[in-house]
Amino acid sequence: MCSKVPAHIERKGNGPRSMEEDRRWVRACRPEIRAPGLNDNTADVDRLIRAVERSLGGEVVRVDLTLMRRIPRILRDHRYRVEAVAAREEGAWRLLDLLPLGGGRSLVGAAVDVGTSTVVVRLVDLEAGRTLEEAGFVNPQSEFGEDILTRIHFASRDGGLDTLRRALLDRLNAEIARMADDHGFTADRVYGASLAGNTTMTHLLLGLNPFWICREPYIPAVNRPGLLTAFEVGLGIREQAPVLVFPNVGSYFGGDLIAGILASGMDRSESTAILVDVGTNAEVALGNRDWLMACAGAAGPALEGGVAQMGMMAAPGVIDRVTYRPDSGRLEVHTIGGRPPVGICGSGLIDLVSRLFLAGMIDMRGKFVPDACGSRLRDEEGVPTFEVVPASESGTGGPLTLSQPDVDALMRSKAAMYTILTTVTAMVGLSMQELGRFFVAGTFGSYIDPKSAVTLGMIPDLPLDRFVSLGNTSLEGATRALLEADAAERIDRIRDRITYIELNVNQEFMNLFSAARFIPHTDRSLFPSVAAWESAQGFGD
């Protein structure tokens, strides 16, 4: 699972790095250290600190006791010709290591998206600002509970919290070691890490009791873990390497969303933007450089393909796109990897239902129209069921079908999504037409066709160039944190500016939700583009 190097972190050309590029969070320098003599009896550590401070522009440098114990021998073994590795912390630099000059080494960092279902690791060359490798694996905590609530209950058992923590750390450390070995170095060359996950996943990784997160009044153990060391966290990298753990806003707005805001850049944007990340819930951030608001709502599972009988997470063989040919009346499916279809993910489900609606096979209530569906619609134990892929063309040996309850679940999720967006924008006096950018994050955002989502009335009818797919913003934000000297301060500023909205107690939300349970909406004037697509019987598939 390798990725293209993000354009914003790849250094172009072979020329010298600018001062901005040099001010990485973790960086190396070559201090000019004068050997001691009878006329200069400055202590070794003091001598080193002064030289490193000169190399880093005069800023304060701190040294831990563990490194102090090694400094005299290192300096003499290498005749005072060393490379110093330092990390930026709270307006100063902390010395991490001293290395002999030469050897062609590069400093490496690890960015980690600690997902509930999948964990993704990206190794980054901190000096060149480029990705070395990216890999993902199923979160081993899934063995003890597929969802967050089950894991919280498991953590309450005797030894349960440590079991969950060790399962994740052992697998994560093994993956980092494997990636490092593939690139010809050991894991102790990784001098920094950043971790972004939801509130519960952060607690489980750090060994913090999540018991009270899911119990009223829903209080985490900590919202701002701050900068830790790899040794404290249990990461198998350089022991004294700094580890930036993204903070939470509360029980239901975690560091992964703050990483998403960081990745989108909306916290520095003059125009107002919205960021939507669909996972177990639909999580939304709205704002600009002056203010930020956020909320979360239950709109995720159906949009991930997790409710439909043939629904699956995005993987090889899973349908991610659907087209309709009006001339032949044929549905054509596209699968990830080009394999025979075995299921459908959220983007494919949205495509499918929007095409069926534009073809007249599903009405505005989300109900199948028997006359238009013809022989493809059949009754299975009293449930209308539409055949999407016949058994002869599927990769399962049986037909892939869409039932009326599947469509109903999607209708509820799409209504919830649109209502969340409507509510959060209305609370700040904005119409959705005023949004400068509409960022869509996550795997869902990587595959979704905005036209299909607009057709269903899941997202607003905006000019298509305003929709920006960002992919894994949790991982991208964690990567940026490795490469920005002021990352910790910027992340704290983002967190402190967020106003979190609780939608479950918002009566207006429930009123708007009812109006949104139609395709595209009870107020068709909100979706003028859909009328044009209906008359054309599609998007020009």
Short mmCIF file of C-alpha atoms in Angstrom, two decimals, residues 7-501:
data_model
loop_
_atom_site.label_atom_id
_atom_site.label_comp_id
_atom_site.label_asym_id
_atom_site.label_seq_id
_atom_site.Cartn_x
_atom_site.Cartn_y
_atom_site.Cartn_z
CA ALA A 7 3.12 17.63 -3.31
CA HIS A 8 3.18 19.90 -0.28
CA ILE A 9 5.96 17.92 1.43
CA GLU A 10 8.18 16.97 -1.49
CA ARG A 11 11.22 19.18 -1.92
CA LYS A 12 11.84 20.08 -5.55
CA GLY A 13 15.30 20.24 -7.02
CA ASN A 14 18.69 19.56 -5.47
CA GLY A 15 19.58 23.01 -4.20
CA PRO A 16 20.12 23.98 -0.56
CA ARG A 17 17.13 23.98 1.76
CA SER A 18 15.64 27.32 2.65
CA MET A 19 15.50 28.55 6.24
CA GLU A 20 11.82 27.54 6.35
CA GLU A 21 12.71 24.01 5.21
CA ASP A 22 15.55 23.88 7.76
CA ARG A 23 13.15 24.65 10.60
CA ARG A 24 11.78 21.14 10.78
CA TRP A 25 10.35 19.79 13.98
CA VAL A 26 13.28 17.35 14.17
CA ARG A 27 16.49 18.33 12.43
CA ALA A 28 20.22 17.69 12.35
CA CYS A 29 23.03 20.22 12.45
CA ARG A 30 26.83 20.12 12.41
CA PRO A 31 28.05 22.27 15.30
CA GLU A 32 31.59 23.60 15.26
CA ILE A 33 32.99 22.39 18.59
CA ARG A 34 36.41 23.47 19.80
CA ALA A 35 38.36 20.84 21.70
CA PRO A 36 39.07 21.76 25.34
CA GLY A 37 42.51 22.80 26.54
CA LEU A 38 44.29 24.34 29.48
CA ASN A 39 43.04 27.75 28.39
CA ASP A 40 39.48 26.52 27.81
CA ASN A 41 38.15 24.21 30.47
CA THR A 42 34.44 24.56 29.66
CA ALA A 43 32.52 21.38 30.57
CA ASP A 44 31.75 18.99 27.70
CA VAL A 45 27.97 19.36 27.86
CA ASP A 46 28.15 23.16 28.18
CA ARG A 47 30.61 23.31 25.28
CA LEU A 48 28.30 21.18 23.13
CA ILE A 49 25.19 23.18 24.01
CA ARG A 50 26.83 26.49 23.04
CA ALA A 51 27.96 25.07 19.70
CA VAL A 52 24.55 23.58 18.91
CA GLU A 53 22.80 26.81 19.89
CA ARG A 54 25.00 28.70 17.42
CA SER A 55 24.08 26.20 14.69
CA LEU A 56 20.36 26.54 15.45
CA GLY A 57 20.31 30.31 15.32
CA GLY A 58 20.92 31.09 18.95
CA GLU A 59 17.85 29.34 20.37
CA VAL A 60 17.95 27.52 23.70
CA VAL A 61 19.08 23.87 23.66
CA ARG A 62 18.29 21.40 26.42
CA VAL A 63 19.95 18.04 27.13
CA ASP A 64 18.46 15.13 29.08
CA LEU A 65 20.49 13.42 31.77
CA THR A 66 20.57 10.12 29.86
CA LEU A 67 22.38 11.81 26.96
CA MET A 68 24.61 13.87 29.29
CA ARG A 69 26.10 10.64 30.57
CA ARG A 70 27.23 9.68 27.06
CA ILE A 71 28.39 13.04 25.73
CA PRO A 72 32.00 13.08 27.05
CA ARG A 73 32.80 9.71 25.50
CA ILE A 74 31.03 10.47 22.20
CA LEU A 75 32.86 13.79 21.77
CA ARG A 76 36.27 12.23 22.37
CA ASP A 77 35.62 9.12 20.28
CA HIS A 78 34.81 11.34 17.30
CA ARG A 79 37.32 14.13 18.03
CA TYR A 80 34.54 16.67 18.57
CA ARG A 81 33.32 16.24 14.97
CA VAL A 82 29.71 15.18 15.34
CA GLU A 83 26.25 15.71 13.97
CA ALA A 84 23.65 16.76 16.51
CA VAL A 85 20.00 15.68 16.24
CA ALA A 86 17.54 17.98 18.01
CA ALA A 87 13.78 18.29 18.35
CA ARG A 88 11.74 21.46 18.72
CA GLU A 89 9.84 21.54 22.02
CA GLU A 90 8.03 24.47 23.66
CA GLY A 91 10.13 27.24 22.14
CA ALA A 92 13.44 25.44 22.61
CA TRP A 93 15.37 22.50 21.19
CA ARG A 94 15.99 19.20 22.96
CA LEU A 95 19.12 17.33 21.96
CA LEU A 96 18.24 13.76 21.01
CA ASP A 97 21.51 12.25 19.86
CA LEU A 98 25.07 12.79 18.69
CA LEU A 99 26.24 10.95 15.58
CA PRO A 100 29.62 10.70 13.84
CA LEU A 101 29.91 12.84 10.73
CA GLY A 102 29.40 11.14 7.41
CA GLY A 103 27.73 7.84 6.64
CA GLY A 104 25.00 9.24 4.38
CA ARG A 105 22.32 8.96 7.05
CA SER A 106 19.01 10.76 6.87
CA LEU A 107 16.65 11.49 9.72
CA VAL A 108 13.39 9.56 9.60
CA GLY A 109 10.02 10.17 11.22
CA ALA A 110 6.90 8.03 11.52
CA ALA A 111 3.39 9.44 10.98
CA VAL A 112 0.61 7.15 12.21
CA ASP A 113 -3.13 7.19 11.64
CA VAL A 114 -4.43 5.13 14.57
CA GLY A 115 -7.75 4.06 13.09
CA THR A 116 -10.37 1.90 14.78
CA SER A 117 -10.41 -0.55 11.85
CA THR A 118 -7.12 0.17 10.09
CA VAL A 119 -3.80 1.59 11.21
CA VAL A 120 -1.67 3.34 8.58
CA VAL A 121 2.02 4.18 9.00
CA ARG A 122 4.05 6.53 6.83
CA LEU A 123 7.84 6.73 7.11
CA VAL A 124 9.09 10.19 6.16
CA ASP A 125 12.58 11.45 5.35
CA LEU A 126 12.59 14.48 7.64
CA GLU A 127 15.42 16.25 5.83
CA ALA A 128 14.22 15.83 2.24
CA GLY A 129 10.55 16.05 3.24
CA ARG A 130 9.53 13.01 1.22
CA THR A 131 7.64 9.82 1.94
CA LEU A 132 9.78 6.68 2.06
CA GLU A 133 6.95 4.19 2.41
CA GLU A 134 3.36 3.91 3.53
CA ALA A 135 1.68 0.76 4.79
CA GLY A 136 -1.54 -0.17 6.53
CA PHE A 137 -2.78 -3.12 8.56
CA VAL A 138 -5.94 -4.22 10.30
CA ASN A 139 -5.98 -2.91 13.86
CA PRO A 140 -5.24 -6.04 15.94
CA GLN A 141 -7.56 -4.74 18.66
CA SER A 142 -10.40 -5.83 16.34
CA GLU A 143 -9.88 -9.33 17.71
CA PHE A 144 -11.23 -8.07 21.04
CA GLY A 145 -14.00 -5.89 19.64
CA GLU A 146 -14.92 -4.55 16.20
CA ASP A 147 -16.27 -1.26 17.54
CA ILE A 148 -15.09 1.29 20.07
CA LEU A 149 -17.78 0.56 22.65
CA THR A 150 -16.90 -3.15 22.78
CA ARG A 151 -13.23 -2.30 23.27
CA ILE A 152 -14.03 0.11 26.08
CA HIS A 153 -15.92 -2.70 27.84
CA PHE A 154 -13.03 -5.12 27.20
CA ALA A 155 -10.58 -2.58 28.64
CA SER A 156 -12.58 -2.63 31.87
CA ARG A 157 -11.72 -6.29 32.46
CA ASP A 158 -8.77 -7.31 34.56
CA GLY A 159 -5.73 -6.84 32.30
CA GLY A 160 -7.92 -5.85 29.36
CA LEU A 161 -6.49 -2.36 28.87
CA ASP A 162 -2.92 -3.67 28.78
CA THR A 163 -3.94 -6.44 26.37
CA LEU A 164 -5.41 -3.91 23.94
CA ARG A 165 -2.42 -1.59 24.25
CA ARG A 166 0.16 -4.35 23.75
CA ALA A 167 -1.72 -5.82 20.77
CA LEU A 168 -1.60 -2.50 18.94
CA LEU A 169 1.93 -1.51 19.94
CA ASP A 170 3.43 -4.90 19.09
CA ARG A 171 1.94 -4.82 15.59
CA LEU A 172 2.82 -1.16 15.05
CA ASN A 173 6.41 -1.64 16.20
CA ALA A 174 6.80 -4.70 13.98
CA GLU A 175 5.56 -2.73 10.98
CA ILE A 176 7.91 0.19 11.62
CA ALA A 177 10.83 -2.22 12.04
CA ARG A 178 9.90 -4.03 8.82
CA MET A 179 9.65 -0.78 6.86
CA ALA A 180 12.95 0.49 8.25
CA ASP A 181 14.68 -2.79 7.37
CA ASP A 182 13.31 -2.61 3.80
CA HIS A 183 15.06 0.76 3.46
CA GLY A 184 18.35 -0.42 4.90
CA PHE A 185 18.31 0.99 8.42
CA THR A 186 17.06 0.08 11.89
CA ALA A 187 14.08 1.51 13.75
CA ASP A 188 16.32 3.51 16.11
CA ARG A 189 16.99 5.82 13.15
CA VAL A 190 13.39 7.02 13.52
CA TYR A 191 13.83 10.23 15.54
CA GLY A 192 10.26 11.45 15.79
CA ALA A 193 6.66 10.27 15.52
CA SER A 194 3.20 11.80 15.35
CA LEU A 195 0.04 9.87 16.19
CA ALA A 196 -3.51 10.86 15.26
CA GLY A 197 -6.59 8.89 16.28
CA ASN A 198 -10.02 9.32 17.76
CA THR A 199 -10.33 9.89 21.49
CA THR A 200 -10.82 6.24 22.43
CA MET A 201 -8.04 4.94 20.19
CA THR A 202 -5.64 7.50 21.67
CA HIS A 203 -6.55 6.33 25.17
CA LEU A 204 -6.08 2.67 24.30
CA LEU A 205 -2.71 3.34 22.66
CA LEU A 206 -1.42 5.27 25.66
CA GLY A 207 -2.85 2.85 28.23
CA LEU A 208 -5.33 5.42 29.57
CA ASN A 209 -8.60 4.11 30.98
CA PRO A 210 -11.43 4.96 28.52
CA PHE A 211 -14.18 3.80 30.93
CA TRP A 212 -15.75 7.25 31.42
CA ILE A 213 -15.68 8.25 27.72
CA CYS A 214 -18.94 6.39 27.03
CA ARG A 215 -20.67 7.21 30.32
CA GLU A 216 -22.47 10.43 31.11
CA PRO A 217 -21.12 13.11 31.28
CA TYR A 218 -18.61 11.50 28.83
CA ILE A 219 -15.24 12.62 30.21
CA PRO A 220 -11.89 11.50 28.73
CA ALA A 221 -8.89 10.89 30.98
CA VAL A 222 -6.98 13.58 29.07
CA ASN A 223 -7.60 15.78 26.07
CA ARG A 224 -4.08 17.08 25.55
CA PRO A 225 -1.43 14.35 25.98
CA GLY A 226 1.22 16.71 24.59
CA LEU A 227 4.75 15.74 23.61
CA LEU A 228 5.87 12.42 25.01
CA THR A 229 8.92 10.26 24.39
CA ALA A 230 8.95 7.02 22.45
CA PHE A 231 10.02 5.23 25.62
CA GLU A 232 6.98 6.54 27.52
CA VAL A 233 4.58 5.53 24.73
CA GLY A 234 6.23 2.18 24.06
CA LEU A 235 7.12 2.90 20.43
CA GLY A 236 10.07 0.85 19.19
CA ILE A 237 12.00 3.77 17.74
CA ARG A 238 14.80 5.93 19.25
CA GLU A 239 13.90 5.90 22.96
CA GLN A 240 14.22 9.66 23.46
CA ALA A 241 12.46 10.51 20.18
CA PRO A 242 9.61 12.99 20.71
CA VAL A 243 6.13 11.65 20.03
CA LEU A 244 3.42 14.19 19.26
CA VAL A 245 0.00 12.81 20.14
CA PHE A 246 -2.79 14.87 18.60
CA PRO A 247 -5.16 16.26 21.25
CA ASN A 248 -8.91 15.69 21.50
CA VAL A 249 -11.67 18.23 21.87
CA GLY A 250 -13.80 15.74 23.81
CA SER A 251 -15.12 12.19 23.84
CA TYR A 252 -16.45 12.35 20.28
CA PHE A 253 -14.10 14.76 18.54
CA GLY A 254 -10.61 13.30 18.46
CA GLY A 255 -7.13 14.05 17.25
CA ASP A 256 -7.83 12.51 13.86
CA LEU A 257 -10.24 15.35 13.11
CA ILE A 258 -7.78 17.98 14.32
CA ALA A 259 -5.21 16.35 12.02
CA GLY A 260 -7.77 16.68 9.22
CA ILE A 261 -8.17 20.41 9.85
CA LEU A 262 -4.38 20.74 9.81
CA ALA A 263 -4.15 18.80 6.53
CA SER A 264 -6.89 20.84 4.83
CA GLY A 265 -5.31 24.16 5.81
CA MET A 266 -8.74 25.57 6.62
CA ASP A 267 -7.36 26.98 9.89
CA ARG A 268 -5.26 29.37 7.78
CA SER A 269 -7.83 30.08 5.07
CA GLU A 270 -9.47 33.47 4.64
CA SER A 271 -12.58 31.93 3.08
CA THR A 272 -14.87 29.60 5.01
CA ALA A 273 -14.55 25.89 4.25
CA ILE A 274 -16.16 22.70 5.49
CA LEU A 275 -14.46 19.35 6.11
CA VAL A 276 -16.44 16.11 6.19
CA ASP A 277 -14.89 12.83 7.35
CA VAL A 278 -17.13 9.78 7.13
CA GLY A 279 -16.28 6.79 9.29
CA THR A 280 -18.32 5.22 12.06
CA ASN A 281 -19.88 8.68 12.33
CA ALA A 282 -19.95 11.64 10.00
CA GLU A 283 -17.68 14.25 11.55
CA VAL A 284 -17.77 17.82 10.31
CA ALA A 285 -15.57 20.86 10.84
CA LEU A 286 -16.50 24.33 9.59
CA GLY A 287 -14.55 27.54 9.66
CA ASN A 288 -11.56 29.59 8.59
CA ARG A 289 -8.50 31.29 10.08
CA ASP A 290 -10.66 33.26 12.52
CA TRP A 291 -13.02 30.60 13.93
CA LEU A 292 -13.78 26.88 13.84
CA MET A 293 -16.87 24.83 14.70
CA ALA A 294 -17.28 21.06 14.75
CA CYS A 295 -19.87 18.35 15.30
CA ALA A 296 -20.39 14.64 14.79
CA GLY A 297 -23.48 12.65 13.93
CA ALA A 298 -24.57 9.09 13.17
CA ALA A 299 -24.43 9.15 9.37
CA GLY A 300 -21.49 6.86 8.76
CA PRO A 301 -22.24 3.14 8.52
CA ALA A 302 -24.52 3.13 5.46
CA LEU A 303 -22.28 5.59 3.68
CA GLU A 304 -19.35 3.21 4.27
CA GLY A 305 -21.33 0.36 2.74
CA GLY A 306 -21.72 -1.15 6.18
CA VAL A 307 -25.52 -1.48 6.19
CA ALA A 308 -26.36 -2.90 2.74
CA GLN A 309 -26.41 -6.71 2.63
CA MET A 310 -23.63 -6.67 0.03
CA GLY A 311 -21.89 -3.71 1.68
CA MET A 312 -18.16 -3.92 2.30
CA MET A 313 -15.24 -1.65 3.09
CA ALA A 314 -13.19 -0.55 0.06
CA ALA A 315 -10.97 -3.47 -1.05
CA PRO A 316 -10.09 -5.37 -4.26
CA GLY A 317 -13.21 -6.69 -5.94
CA VAL A 318 -15.52 -4.20 -4.22
CA ILE A 319 -17.75 -2.07 -6.45
CA ASP A 320 -16.73 1.59 -6.13
CA ARG A 321 -18.44 3.08 -9.21
CA VAL A 322 -21.65 2.38 -11.10
CA THR A 323 -22.80 3.76 -14.45
CA TYR A 324 -26.10 3.43 -16.29
CA ARG A 325 -26.63 3.18 -20.06
CA PRO A 326 -30.07 4.64 -20.92
CA ASP A 327 -29.97 3.22 -24.46
CA SER A 328 -29.58 -0.38 -23.28
CA GLY A 329 -30.92 -0.02 -19.74
CA ARG A 330 -27.75 -1.72 -18.49
CA LEU A 331 -25.96 -1.07 -15.23
CA GLU A 332 -22.18 -1.27 -15.46
CA VAL A 333 -20.07 -1.68 -12.35
CA HIS A 334 -16.41 -0.88 -11.75
CA THR A 335 -14.50 -2.72 -9.03
CA ILE A 336 -11.33 -1.84 -7.15
CA GLY A 337 -8.50 -3.70 -8.83
CA GLY A 338 -10.71 -4.77 -11.74
CA ARG A 339 -11.67 -8.05 -10.07
CA PRO A 340 -15.07 -9.78 -10.33
CA PRO A 341 -17.47 -7.98 -7.96
CA VAL A 342 -17.88 -9.37 -4.44
CA GLY A 343 -19.64 -6.47 -2.72
CA ILE A 344 -20.11 -2.71 -2.75
CA CYS A 345 -18.58 0.13 -0.73
CA GLY A 346 -20.14 3.44 0.24
CA SER A 347 -19.21 5.35 -2.93
CA GLY A 348 -20.53 2.51 -5.10
CA LEU A 349 -23.77 2.40 -3.13
CA ILE A 350 -24.28 6.14 -3.58
CA ASP A 351 -23.52 5.80 -7.31
CA LEU A 352 -25.93 2.88 -7.64
CA VAL A 353 -28.91 4.48 -5.92
CA SER A 354 -28.39 7.83 -7.67
CA ARG A 355 -28.32 6.06 -11.07
CA LEU A 356 -31.44 4.08 -10.26
CA PHE A 357 -33.18 7.31 -9.25
CA LEU A 358 -32.19 9.15 -12.44
CA ALA A 359 -33.33 6.12 -14.47
CA GLY A 360 -36.72 6.21 -12.74
CA MET A 361 -36.25 2.84 -11.02
CA ILE A 362 -36.31 4.45 -7.57
CA ASP A 363 -38.70 7.28 -6.73
CA MET A 364 -38.12 10.38 -4.61
CA ARG A 365 -39.12 8.47 -1.45
CA GLY A 366 -36.35 5.98 -2.12
CA LYS A 367 -38.78 3.21 -3.08
CA PHE A 368 -38.34 0.83 -6.02
CA VAL A 369 -40.64 1.42 -9.01
CA PRO A 370 -41.63 -2.10 -10.16
CA ASP A 371 -42.63 -1.20 -13.72
CA ALA A 372 -39.30 0.56 -14.37
CA CYS A 373 -37.20 -2.15 -12.71
CA GLY A 374 -38.77 -5.00 -14.64
CA SER A 375 -37.47 -8.54 -14.11
CA ARG A 376 -34.48 -7.31 -12.09
CA LEU A 377 -36.79 -6.58 -9.15
CA ARG A 378 -38.09 -9.62 -7.33
CA ASP A 379 -39.78 -10.44 -4.05
CA GLU A 380 -37.63 -12.24 -1.49
CA GLU A 381 -39.73 -13.24 1.52
CA GLY A 382 -41.83 -10.12 1.12
CA VAL A 383 -38.86 -7.78 0.61
CA PRO A 384 -38.41 -6.01 -2.79
CA THR A 385 -34.88 -6.90 -3.96
CA PHE A 386 -33.06 -5.57 -7.04
CA GLU A 387 -30.42 -7.66 -8.81
CA VAL A 388 -27.35 -5.50 -9.42
CA VAL A 389 -24.93 -8.18 -10.63
CA PRO A 390 -26.11 -11.62 -11.78
CA ALA A 391 -24.50 -14.72 -10.31
CA SER A 392 -22.73 -15.43 -13.62
CA GLU A 393 -20.77 -12.16 -13.36
CA SER A 394 -20.08 -11.93 -9.62
CA GLY A 395 -17.03 -13.08 -7.74
CA THR A 396 -19.10 -14.79 -5.05
CA GLY A 397 -20.92 -17.36 -7.16
CA GLY A 398 -24.24 -15.74 -6.29
CA PRO A 399 -26.05 -12.58 -7.37
CA LEU A 400 -25.30 -9.23 -5.73
CA THR A 401 -28.55 -7.57 -4.75
CA LEU A 402 -29.91 -4.35 -3.28
CA SER A 403 -32.95 -4.68 -1.02
CA GLN A 404 -35.50 -2.06 -0.04
CA PRO A 405 -34.18 -2.03 3.57
CA ASP A 406 -30.70 -1.35 2.14
CA VAL A 407 -32.01 1.72 0.31
CA ASP A 408 -33.97 2.83 3.37
CA ALA A 409 -30.79 2.73 5.47
CA LEU A 410 -28.95 4.81 2.88
CA MET A 411 -31.83 7.31 2.83
CA ARG A 412 -31.56 7.77 6.59
CA SER A 413 -27.80 8.21 6.42
CA LYS A 414 -27.89 10.64 3.53
CA ALA A 415 -30.60 12.65 5.28
CA ALA A 416 -28.53 12.75 8.45
CA MET A 417 -25.47 13.88 6.50
CA TYR A 418 -27.26 16.73 4.75
CA THR A 419 -28.99 17.76 7.97
CA ILE A 420 -25.70 17.88 9.84
CA LEU A 421 -24.30 20.15 7.14
CA THR A 422 -27.40 22.34 7.09
CA THR A 423 -27.53 22.66 10.86
CA VAL A 424 -23.90 23.53 11.42
CA THR A 425 -23.84 26.18 8.68
CA ALA A 426 -27.16 27.70 9.79
CA MET A 427 -25.88 28.04 13.35
CA VAL A 428 -23.25 30.52 12.16
CA GLY A 429 -25.58 32.31 9.77
CA LEU A 430 -24.14 30.88 6.55
CA SER A 431 -25.78 29.30 3.56
CA MET A 432 -23.92 26.37 2.05
CA GLN A 433 -23.53 28.34 -1.16
CA GLU A 434 -21.13 30.63 0.71
CA LEU A 435 -18.63 27.81 1.31
CA GLY A 436 -15.37 28.37 -0.53
CA ARG A 437 -14.24 24.73 -0.32
CA PHE A 438 -15.98 21.48 0.55
CA PHE A 439 -13.32 19.02 1.71
CA VAL A 440 -14.17 15.31 1.81
CA ALA A 441 -11.81 13.11 3.83
CA GLY A 442 -11.18 9.42 4.39
CA THR A 443 -11.44 6.40 2.12
CA PHE A 444 -15.03 7.45 1.47
CA GLY A 445 -13.80 10.79 0.16
CA SER A 446 -11.23 9.14 -2.11
CA TYR A 447 -13.88 7.32 -4.15
CA ILE A 448 -17.06 9.38 -3.89
CA ASP A 449 -18.48 11.03 -7.02
CA PRO A 450 -19.83 14.45 -5.94
CA LYS A 451 -22.50 14.34 -8.66
CA SER A 452 -23.96 11.15 -7.24
CA ALA A 453 -23.91 12.53 -3.69
CA VAL A 454 -25.59 15.76 -4.85
CA THR A 455 -28.23 13.75 -6.72
CA LEU A 456 -29.19 11.91 -3.55
CA GLY A 457 -29.24 15.18 -1.61
CA MET A 458 -26.46 14.04 0.69
CA ILE A 459 -24.23 17.06 0.06
CA PRO A 460 -25.17 20.55 -1.19
CA ASP A 461 -25.58 21.41 -4.85
CA LEU A 462 -22.37 23.44 -5.25
CA PRO A 463 -20.14 24.03 -8.28
CA LEU A 464 -18.18 20.79 -8.65
CA ASP A 465 -14.81 22.53 -8.50
CA ARG A 466 -15.47 23.40 -4.85
CA PHE A 467 -15.39 19.72 -3.84
CA VAL A 468 -11.89 18.57 -2.88
CA SER A 469 -11.08 14.96 -2.01
CA LEU A 470 -8.27 14.84 0.55
CA GLY A 471 -7.93 11.11 1.21
CA ASN A 472 -6.56 10.13 4.61
CA THR A 473 -6.40 13.49 6.35
CA SER A 474 -5.55 11.91 9.70
CA LEU A 475 -2.35 10.51 8.20
CA GLU A 476 -1.71 13.66 6.17
CA GLY A 477 -2.08 15.86 9.23
CA ALA A 478 0.27 13.60 11.18
CA THR A 479 2.78 13.92 8.34
CA ARG A 480 2.58 17.70 8.36
CA ALA A 481 3.15 17.65 12.09
CA LEU A 482 6.48 15.91 11.49
CA LEU A 483 7.59 18.51 8.99
CA GLU A 484 6.54 21.78 10.64
CA ALA A 485 8.66 23.26 13.45
CA ASP A 486 5.64 24.98 14.99
CA ALA A 487 3.31 22.00 14.53
CA ALA A 488 2.60 21.47 18.24
CA GLU A 489 1.72 25.13 18.73
CA ARG A 490 -0.46 25.21 15.60
CA ILE A 491 -2.31 22.04 16.65
CA ASP A 492 -3.01 23.53 20.07
CA ARG A 493 -4.30 26.71 18.45
CA ILE A 494 -6.67 24.66 16.29
CA ARG A 495 -7.92 22.71 19.28
CA ASP A 496 -8.46 25.79 21.44
CA ARG A 497 -10.45 27.57 18.71
CA ILE A 498 -12.92 24.75 18.05
CA THR A 499 -16.45 25.18 19.33
CA TYR A 500 -18.07 21.76 19.53
CA ILE A 501 -21.81 21.49 18.83
#
